[in-house]
XYZ file of C-alpha atoms in Angstrom:
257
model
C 29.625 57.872 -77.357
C 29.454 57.163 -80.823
C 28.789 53.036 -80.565
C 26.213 53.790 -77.455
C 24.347 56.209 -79.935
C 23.905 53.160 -82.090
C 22.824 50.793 -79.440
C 20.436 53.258 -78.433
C 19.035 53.365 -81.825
C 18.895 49.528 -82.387
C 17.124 48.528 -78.725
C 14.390 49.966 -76.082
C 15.154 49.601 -72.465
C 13.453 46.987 -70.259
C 12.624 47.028 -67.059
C 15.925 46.661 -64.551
C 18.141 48.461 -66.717
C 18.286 45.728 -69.609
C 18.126 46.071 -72.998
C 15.961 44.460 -75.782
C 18.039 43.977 -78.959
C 16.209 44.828 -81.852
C 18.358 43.804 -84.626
C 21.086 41.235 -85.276
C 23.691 43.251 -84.732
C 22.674 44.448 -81.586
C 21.796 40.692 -80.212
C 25.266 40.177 -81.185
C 26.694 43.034 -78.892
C 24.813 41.823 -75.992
C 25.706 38.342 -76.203
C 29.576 39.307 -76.891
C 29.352 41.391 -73.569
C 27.713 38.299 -71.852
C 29.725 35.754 -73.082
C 33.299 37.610 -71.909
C 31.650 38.279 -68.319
C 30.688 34.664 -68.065
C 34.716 34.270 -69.199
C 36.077 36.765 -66.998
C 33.971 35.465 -64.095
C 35.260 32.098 -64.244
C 38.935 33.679 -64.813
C 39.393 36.395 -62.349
C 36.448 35.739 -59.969
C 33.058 37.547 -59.564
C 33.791 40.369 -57.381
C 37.587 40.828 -59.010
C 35.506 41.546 -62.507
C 34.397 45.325 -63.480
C 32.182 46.517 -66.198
C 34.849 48.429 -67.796
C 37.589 45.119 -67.244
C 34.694 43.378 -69.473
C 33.993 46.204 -72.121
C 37.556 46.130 -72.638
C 37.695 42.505 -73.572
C 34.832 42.762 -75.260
C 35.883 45.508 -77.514
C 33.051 47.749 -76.740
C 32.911 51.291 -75.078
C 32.028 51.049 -71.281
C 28.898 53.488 -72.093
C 27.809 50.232 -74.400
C 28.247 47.910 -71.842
C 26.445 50.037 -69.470
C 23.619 50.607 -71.882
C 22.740 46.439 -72.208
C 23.588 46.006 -68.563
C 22.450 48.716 -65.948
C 25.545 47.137 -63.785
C 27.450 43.920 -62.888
C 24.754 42.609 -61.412
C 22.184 42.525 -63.829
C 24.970 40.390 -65.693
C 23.256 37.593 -63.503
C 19.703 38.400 -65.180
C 21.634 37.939 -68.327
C 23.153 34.460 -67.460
C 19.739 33.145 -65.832
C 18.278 33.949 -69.691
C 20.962 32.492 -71.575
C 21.131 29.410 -68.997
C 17.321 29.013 -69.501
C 17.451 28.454 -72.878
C 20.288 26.122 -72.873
C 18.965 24.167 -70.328
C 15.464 24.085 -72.277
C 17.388 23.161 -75.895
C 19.525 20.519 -74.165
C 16.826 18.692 -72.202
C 14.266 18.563 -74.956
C 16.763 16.748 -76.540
C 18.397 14.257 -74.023
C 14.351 13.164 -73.615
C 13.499 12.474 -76.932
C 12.222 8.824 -77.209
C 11.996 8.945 -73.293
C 8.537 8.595 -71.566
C 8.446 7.272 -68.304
C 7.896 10.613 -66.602
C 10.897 9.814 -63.503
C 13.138 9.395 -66.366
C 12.258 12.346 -67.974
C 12.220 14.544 -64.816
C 15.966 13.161 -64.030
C 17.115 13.936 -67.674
C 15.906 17.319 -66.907
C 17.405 18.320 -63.606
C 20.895 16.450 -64.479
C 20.824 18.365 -68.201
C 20.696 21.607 -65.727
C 23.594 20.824 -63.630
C 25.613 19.815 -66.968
C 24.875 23.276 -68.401
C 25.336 25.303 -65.199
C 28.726 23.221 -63.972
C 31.342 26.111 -65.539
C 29.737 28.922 -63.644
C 29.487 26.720 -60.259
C 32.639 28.253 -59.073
C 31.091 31.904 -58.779
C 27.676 30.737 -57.796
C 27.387 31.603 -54.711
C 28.267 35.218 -55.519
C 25.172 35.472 -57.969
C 23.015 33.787 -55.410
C 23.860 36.521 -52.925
C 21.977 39.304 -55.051
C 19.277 37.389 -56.372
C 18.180 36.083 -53.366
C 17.020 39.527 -52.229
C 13.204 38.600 -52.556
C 12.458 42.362 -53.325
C 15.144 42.310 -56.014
C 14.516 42.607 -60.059
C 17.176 39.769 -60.184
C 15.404 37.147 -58.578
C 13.851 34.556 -60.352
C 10.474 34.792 -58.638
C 10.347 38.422 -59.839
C 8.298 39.984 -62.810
C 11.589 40.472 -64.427
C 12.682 36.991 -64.354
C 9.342 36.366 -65.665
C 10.005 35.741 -69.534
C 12.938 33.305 -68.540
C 11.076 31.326 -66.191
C 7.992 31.025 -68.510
C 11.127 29.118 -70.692
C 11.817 26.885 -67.721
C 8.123 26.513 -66.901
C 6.776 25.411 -70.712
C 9.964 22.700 -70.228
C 8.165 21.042 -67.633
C 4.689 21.512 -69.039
C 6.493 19.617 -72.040
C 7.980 16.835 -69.641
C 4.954 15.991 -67.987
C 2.634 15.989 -71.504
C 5.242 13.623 -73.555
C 5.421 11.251 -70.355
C 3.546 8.042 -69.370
C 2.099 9.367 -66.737
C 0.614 12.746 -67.808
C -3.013 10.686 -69.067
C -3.421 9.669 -65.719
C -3.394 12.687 -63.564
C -6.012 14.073 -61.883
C -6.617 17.354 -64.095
C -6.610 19.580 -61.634
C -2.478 18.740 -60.266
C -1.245 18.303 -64.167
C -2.298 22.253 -64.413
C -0.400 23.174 -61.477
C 2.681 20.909 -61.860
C 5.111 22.519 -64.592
C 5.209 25.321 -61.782
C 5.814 23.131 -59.229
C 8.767 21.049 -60.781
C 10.052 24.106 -61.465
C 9.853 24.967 -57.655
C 11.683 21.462 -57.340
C 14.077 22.684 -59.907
C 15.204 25.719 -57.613
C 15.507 23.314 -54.420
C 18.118 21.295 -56.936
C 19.991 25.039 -57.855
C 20.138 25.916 -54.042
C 21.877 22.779 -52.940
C 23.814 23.315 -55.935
C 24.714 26.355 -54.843
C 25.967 25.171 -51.789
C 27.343 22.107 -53.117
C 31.264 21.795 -52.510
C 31.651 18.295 -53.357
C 33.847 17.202 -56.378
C 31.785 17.878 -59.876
C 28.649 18.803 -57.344
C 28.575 14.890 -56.727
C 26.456 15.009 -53.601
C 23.585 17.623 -55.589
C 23.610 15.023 -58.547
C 22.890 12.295 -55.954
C 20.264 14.102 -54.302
C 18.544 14.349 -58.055
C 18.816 10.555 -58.682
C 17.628 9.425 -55.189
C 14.757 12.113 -54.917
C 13.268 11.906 -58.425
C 11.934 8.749 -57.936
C 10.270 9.450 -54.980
C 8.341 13.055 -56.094
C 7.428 10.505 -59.721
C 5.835 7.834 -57.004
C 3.787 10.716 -55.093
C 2.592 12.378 -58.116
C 1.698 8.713 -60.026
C -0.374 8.059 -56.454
C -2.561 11.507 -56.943
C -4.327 9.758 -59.658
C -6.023 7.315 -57.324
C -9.698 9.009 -56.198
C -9.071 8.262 -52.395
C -6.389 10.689 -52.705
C -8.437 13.348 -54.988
C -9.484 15.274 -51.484
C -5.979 15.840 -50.558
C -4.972 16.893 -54.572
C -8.175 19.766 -54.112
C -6.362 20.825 -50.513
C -2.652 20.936 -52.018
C -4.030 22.581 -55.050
C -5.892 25.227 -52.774
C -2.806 25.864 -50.512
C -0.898 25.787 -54.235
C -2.827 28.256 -55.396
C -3.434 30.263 -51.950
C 0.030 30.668 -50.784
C 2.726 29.558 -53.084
C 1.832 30.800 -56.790
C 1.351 34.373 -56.230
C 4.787 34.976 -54.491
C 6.166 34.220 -58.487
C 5.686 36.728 -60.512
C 3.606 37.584 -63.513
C 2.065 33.873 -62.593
C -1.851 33.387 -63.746
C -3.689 31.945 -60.960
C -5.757 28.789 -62.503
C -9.772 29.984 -61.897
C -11.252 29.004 -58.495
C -14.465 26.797 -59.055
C -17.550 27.394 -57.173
C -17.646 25.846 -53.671
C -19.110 21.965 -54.629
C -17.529 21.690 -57.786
């Protein structure tokens, strides 16, 4: 009882049954009780893996464990975080110099896969409980909301230090960093799925698709396409934006503007 006293001290509960560390200390006991999951998961298997199998490697009281993750499930809230942030670090820097904007988006996507390819193994077991769209664990929720803003502001980054951000209509280069992050979880689904030696078919489908979602953005900036921008933007806006959570709706302009 007497380390979960402490943790309840150092951190205030979020939403979901998670825990926001307060001090170093405590952001050390979290990630300690992450890091051995992701271990044990890779080890022993998902569903073979309890809370109190990974408190005991961990070297922290099962109450502890329970306190910074309401269950083994929210472990996968955990790993999306950590993952996002990798991803974000690694990417940023695999595109520095880098500006034609296929390039970049390639970098991206492959950086992901690189960074997710030790936890491929169990994926499908953490896609099984955050696909439930009504679940805190998805990544469209509000919960997932502070990781996917990371994910988000990575594409807002890779369009604005490309070639071809000057040349977008203004209206798409608002919506896009949510979109290629849309595109980013049609590359983790496949992945998902993806039995192939080192995910080899989902790393082909990156290099043979980037090009062509670069080619149809680059053609939006022509003005006999701008009416069909303003119609993708409205059914953007309409019908795919607020299914994510905690997303800000761009302001809708006057009819004639």
């Amino acid at each position: 009882m007497e380390d979960k006293q402490v943790a309840q001290a150092e951190a205030e509960e979020l939403p979901g049954g998670r825990a926001r560390p307060k001090t170093e200390k405590s952001e050390q006991t979290r990630a300690l009780i992450l890091d051995t999951a992701m271990r044990l998961f890779r080890e022993r298997g998902y569903d073979k893996t309890t809370m109190r199998a990974i408190a005991q490697e961990a070297g922290v009281s099962v109450g502890n464990a329970y306190y910074y993750f309401e269950s083994k499930e929210f472990l996968i809230q955990g790993f999306y975080d950590q993952m996002t942030h990798d991803h974000a670090r690694d990417a940023t820097s695999r595109m520095e110099g880098v500006r034609d904007f296929a390039e970049r988006l390639e970098i991206a996507l492959v950086s992901w896969l690189d960074c997710a390819a030790d936890y491929h193994e169990f994926a499908a077991q953490f896609f099984r409980t955050a696909a439930d769209p009504g679940s805190s664990l998805s990544p469209f929720s509000n919960e997932s909301h502070p990781a996917r803003a990371t994910a988000v502001a990575l594409f807002r980054d890779l369009l604005t230090g490309s070639d071809l951000a000057p040349k977008l209509d203004p209206e798409l280069a608002e919506l896009l960093p949510e979109l290629l992050w849309l595109h980013l979880m049609v590359v983790v689904l496949y992945w998902v799925f993806d039995r192939t030696d080192e995910t080899a078919r989902t790393r082909e489908f990156v290099h043979r698709s980037t090009p062509l979602v670069a080619r149809i953005i680059a053609l939006s900036r022509y003005r006999v396409f701008r009416p069909l921008v303003r119609d993708a933007k409205g059914l953007i806006q309409d019908f795919i934006l607020p299914t994510i959570g905690r997303t800000t709706l761009p302001a809708a302009k006057p009819p004639g503007h």
